[in-house]
Tab-separated table of N, CA and C in Angstrom:
chain	number	residue	atom	x	y	z
A	1	MET	N	-47.575	-23.941	-118.040
A	1	MET	CA	-47.314	-23.041	-118.684
A	1	MET	C	-45.854	-22.166	-118.429
A	2	ILE	N	-45.476	-21.711	-119.474
A	2	ILE	CA	-43.940	-20.990	-119.343
A	2	ILE	C	-44.526	-19.997	-119.629
A	3	VAL	N	-44.200	-19.122	-118.437
A	3	VAL	CA	-44.038	-17.541	-118.545
A	3	VAL	C	-42.991	-16.716	-118.598
A	4	PHE	N	-42.766	-15.040	-119.021
A	4	PHE	CA	-41.317	-14.359	-118.921
A	4	PHE	C	-40.947	-13.656	-118.560
A	5	ASP	N	-41.733	-13.772	-117.286
A	5	ASP	CA	-41.654	-12.101	-116.432
A	5	ASP	C	-40.564	-12.113	-115.638
A	6	LYS	N	-39.323	-13.353	-116.059
A	6	LYS	CA	-38.327	-13.406	-115.303
A	6	LYS	C	-37.439	-12.451	-116.358
A	7	LEU	N	-37.558	-12.685	-117.741
A	7	LEU	CA	-37.071	-11.385	-119.173
A	7	LEU	C	-36.976	-10.661	-118.692
A	8	TRP	N	-38.311	-9.707	-118.358
A	8	TRP	CA	-38.615	-8.197	-118.092
A	8	TRP	C	-37.537	-7.348	-116.576
A	9	VAL	N	-37.415	-8.553	-115.986
A	9	VAL	CA	-36.643	-8.278	-114.496
A	9	VAL	C	-35.195	-8.158	-115.032
A	10	THR	N	-34.638	-9.292	-115.429
A	10	THR	CA	-33.437	-9.282	-116.078
A	10	THR	C	-32.909	-8.019	-116.730
A	11	MET	N	-33.971	-7.393	-117.891
A	11	MET	CA	-33.567	-6.548	-118.741
A	11	MET	C	-33.353	-5.710	-118.005
A	12	LYS	N	-34.514	-4.959	-117.162
A	12	LYS	CA	-34.286	-4.463	-116.377
A	12	LYS	C	-32.682	-4.067	-115.739
A	13	LYS	N	-32.412	-4.890	-114.869
A	13	LYS	CA	-31.486	-5.145	-114.233
A	13	LYS	C	-30.116	-4.680	-115.141
A	14	ARG	N	-30.257	-5.006	-116.193
A	14	ARG	CA	-29.250	-4.700	-117.375
A	14	ARG	C	-29.410	-3.540	-118.336
A	15	GLY	N	-30.291	-2.713	-117.958
A	15	GLY	CA	-30.812	-1.821	-118.391
A	15	GLY	C	-30.585	-1.731	-120.225
A	16	ILE	N	-31.621	-2.911	-120.672
A	16	ILE	CA	-31.954	-3.028	-121.896
A	16	ILE	C	-33.380	-3.024	-122.042
A	17	THR	N	-33.454	-2.296	-122.827
A	17	THR	CA	-34.418	-1.981	-123.495
A	17	THR	C	-35.188	-3.166	-124.849
A	18	THR	N	-36.357	-3.035	-125.050
A	18	THR	CA	-37.183	-3.775	-125.452
A	18	THR	C	-36.534	-3.784	-127.382
A	19	TYR	N	-36.427	-2.283	-127.788
A	19	TYR	CA	-35.665	-1.687	-128.988
A	19	TYR	C	-34.203	-2.501	-129.246
A	20	SER	N	-33.283	-2.341	-127.622
A	20	SER	CA	-32.227	-3.058	-127.781
A	20	SER	C	-31.560	-4.247	-127.868
A	21	LEU	N	-32.811	-5.125	-127.080
A	21	LEU	CA	-33.342	-6.486	-127.585
A	21	LEU	C	-33.260	-6.951	-128.569
A	22	ARG	N	-34.547	-6.746	-129.229
A	22	ARG	CA	-34.742	-6.889	-130.738
A	22	ARG	C	-33.136	-6.295	-131.551
A	23	GLU	N	-32.580	-5.409	-131.436
A	23	GLU	CA	-31.927	-5.111	-132.117
A	23	GLU	C	-30.456	-6.182	-131.844
A	24	LYS	N	-29.988	-6.225	-130.971
A	24	LYS	CA	-28.960	-7.300	-130.449
A	24	LYS	C	-29.616	-8.790	-130.599
A	25	SER	N	-30.424	-9.247	-130.214
A	25	SER	CA	-30.805	-10.497	-130.848
A	25	SER	C	-31.312	-10.977	-131.905
A	26	GLY	N	-31.930	-10.021	-132.513
A	26	GLY	CA	-32.408	-10.091	-134.094
A	26	GLY	C	-33.909	-10.521	-134.162
A	27	ILE	N	-34.861	-10.786	-133.006
A	27	ILE	CA	-36.316	-10.879	-133.286
A	27	ILE	C	-36.898	-9.333	-133.407
A	28	ASP	N	-38.260	-9.984	-133.688
A	28	ASP	CA	-38.752	-8.533	-134.048
A	28	ASP	C	-39.764	-7.907	-133.371
A	29	SER	N	-40.675	-7.360	-133.563
A	29	SER	CA	-41.437	-6.704	-132.463
A	29	SER	C	-42.518	-7.689	-132.983
A	30	LYS	N	-43.001	-8.482	-133.279
A	30	LYS	CA	-44.279	-9.268	-133.019
A	30	LYS	C	-44.084	-10.221	-132.027
A	31	THR	N	-42.465	-10.678	-132.222
A	31	THR	CA	-41.969	-11.660	-130.857
A	31	THR	C	-42.149	-11.513	-129.559
A	32	VAL	N	-41.618	-10.044	-129.991
A	32	VAL	CA	-41.779	-9.284	-128.006
A	32	VAL	C	-43.012	-9.522	-127.730
A	33	ARG	N	-44.056	-9.019	-128.711
A	33	ARG	CA	-45.453	-8.968	-128.269
A	33	ARG	C	-46.388	-10.100	-127.772
A	34	ARG	N	-45.292	-11.256	-128.271
A	34	ARG	CA	-45.793	-12.781	-128.038
A	34	ARG	C	-44.679	-12.885	-126.745
A	35	LEU	N	-43.822	-12.651	-126.240
A	35	LEU	CA	-43.369	-12.577	-124.864
A	35	LEU	C	-43.998	-12.251	-124.279
A	36	GLN	N	-44.220	-10.671	-124.207
A	36	GLN	CA	-44.817	-9.773	-123.329
A	36	GLN	C	-46.468	-10.989	-122.911
A	37	ALA	N	-47.020	-11.401	-123.826
A	37	ALA	CA	-48.594	-12.497	-123.791
A	37	ALA	C	-48.319	-13.200	-123.247
A	38	ASN	N	-46.861	-13.900	-122.912
A	38	ASN	CA	-46.469	-15.639	-122.353
A	38	ASN	C	-47.329	-15.947	-123.095
A	39	ASP	N	-47.114	-16.027	-124.635
A	39	ASP	CA	-47.499	-17.272	-125.965
A	39	ASP	C	-46.196	-17.741	-126.003
A	40	ASN	N	-46.550	-19.460	-126.843
A	40	ASN	CA	-46.145	-19.615	-126.831
A	40	ASN	C	-44.689	-19.206	-128.625
A	41	ILE	N	-43.399	-19.390	-127.785
A	41	ILE	CA	-42.288	-18.806	-128.886
A	41	ILE	C	-41.328	-20.536	-129.230
A	42	GLU	N	-40.573	-19.819	-130.410
A	42	GLU	CA	-39.663	-21.035	-131.088
A	42	GLU	C	-38.186	-21.088	-130.143
A	43	THR	N	-38.032	-22.199	-129.819
A	43	THR	CA	-36.707	-22.499	-128.491
A	43	THR	C	-35.608	-21.801	-129.244
A	44	LYS	N	-35.764	-21.440	-130.404
A	44	LYS	CA	-34.225	-20.621	-131.367
A	44	LYS	C	-34.783	-19.585	-130.937
A	45	THR	N	-35.745	-19.029	-130.380
A	45	THR	CA	-36.178	-17.266	-129.654
A	45	THR	C	-35.440	-17.686	-128.552
A	46	LEU	N	-35.871	-18.160	-127.417
A	46	LEU	CA	-34.910	-18.306	-126.599
A	46	LEU	C	-33.451	-18.673	-126.725
A	47	ASN	N	-33.016	-19.485	-127.223
A	47	ASN	CA	-31.478	-19.109	-127.446
A	47	ASN	C	-31.210	-17.969	-127.757
A	48	LYS	N	-31.749	-16.825	-128.987
A	48	LYS	CA	-31.434	-15.831	-129.281
A	48	LYS	C	-31.013	-14.759	-128.274
A	49	LEU	N	-32.469	-14.833	-127.042
A	49	LEU	CA	-32.939	-13.948	-126.201
A	49	LEU	C	-31.321	-14.538	-125.128
A	50	CYS	N	-31.210	-15.968	-124.813
A	50	CYS	CA	-30.183	-15.954	-123.614
A	50	CYS	C	-28.938	-15.674	-123.987
A	51	THR	N	-28.539	-15.336	-125.691
A	51	THR	CA	-27.255	-15.245	-126.367
A	51	THR	C	-26.827	-13.104	-125.974
A	52	ALA	N	-28.062	-13.068	-126.178
A	52	ALA	CA	-27.871	-11.419	-126.757
A	52	ALA	C	-27.906	-10.905	-124.940
A	53	LEU	N	-28.617	-11.823	-124.016
A	53	LEU	CA	-28.817	-11.132	-122.808
A	53	LEU	C	-27.203	-11.884	-121.589
A	54	SER	N	-26.468	-12.699	-122.798
A	54	SER	CA	-25.380	-13.420	-121.741
A	54	SER	C	-26.085	-13.887	-120.500
A	55	CYS	N	-27.267	-14.970	-120.587
A	55	CYS	CA	-27.748	-15.440	-119.322
A	55	CYS	C	-28.314	-16.834	-119.635
A	56	LYS	N	-29.119	-17.285	-118.353
A	56	LYS	CA	-29.336	-18.762	-118.787
A	56	LYS	C	-30.440	-18.864	-119.173
A	57	LEU	N	-31.396	-20.208	-119.720
A	57	LEU	CA	-32.640	-19.858	-119.576
A	57	LEU	C	-33.458	-19.337	-118.367
A	58	GLU	N	-33.042	-19.990	-117.243
A	58	GLU	CA	-33.904	-19.751	-115.813
A	58	GLU	C	-34.074	-18.408	-115.846
A	59	ASP	N	-32.908	-17.293	-116.405
A	59	ASP	CA	-33.645	-15.763	-115.920
A	59	ASP	C	-34.130	-14.878	-116.778
A	60	ILE	N	-34.792	-15.896	-117.598
A	60	ILE	CA	-35.814	-15.626	-118.455
A	60	ILE	C	-37.014	-16.464	-118.683
A	61	ALA	N	-37.195	-17.321	-118.305
A	61	ALA	CA	-38.401	-18.111	-118.296
A	61	ALA	C	-38.392	-18.915	-117.022
A	62	GLU	N	-39.648	-19.103	-116.905
A	62	GLU	CA	-40.034	-19.929	-115.786
A	62	GLU	C	-41.012	-20.777	-116.050
A	63	PHE	N	-41.571	-22.235	-115.692
A	63	PHE	CA	-42.960	-22.610	-115.588
A	63	PHE	C	-43.558	-22.383	-114.446
A	64	LYS	N	-44.803	-22.281	-114.855
A	64	LYS	CA	-45.911	-22.148	-113.530
A	64	LYS	C	-46.963	-23.326	-114.062
A	65	GLU	N	-47.459	-23.666	-112.687
A	65	GLU	CA	-48.492	-25.004	-113.197
A	65	GLU	C	-49.871	-24.270	-113.748
A	66	ASP	N	-50.363	-24.538	-114.823
A	66	ASP	CA	-51.814	-24.129	-114.997
A	66	ASP	C	-52.530	-24.192	-114.373
A	67	LYS	N	-53.740	-23.428	-113.646
A	67	LYS	CA	-54.639	-23.713	-112.720
A	67	LYS	C	-55.890	-23.917	-113.207
A	68	GLU	N	-55.904	-24.600	-114.478
A	68	GLU	CA	-57.305	-24.940	-114.781
A	68	GLU	C	-57.525	-26.471	-114.323
C-alpha cells in the first residue's frame, strides 16, 4: 500500500498549504482528498507534486506492507 504521510510533513516543513499546493501543481481538491485518504492516484500526479515541491518521490510517498 502506498501512503502519503510524508507529503504532509514535506508541505509543513516548506510552509505550503493544500491551497497553494493545488495552485502550484495544478491538481484539484478531489485529488487532494484522495491523497489524504491514501487512495490510488495517477503517476502524473506524483510528477506534478514532486515538481511543485522540488522534491523526490520518497519525500512524499512510501510503501507500507498491507497487513491483511
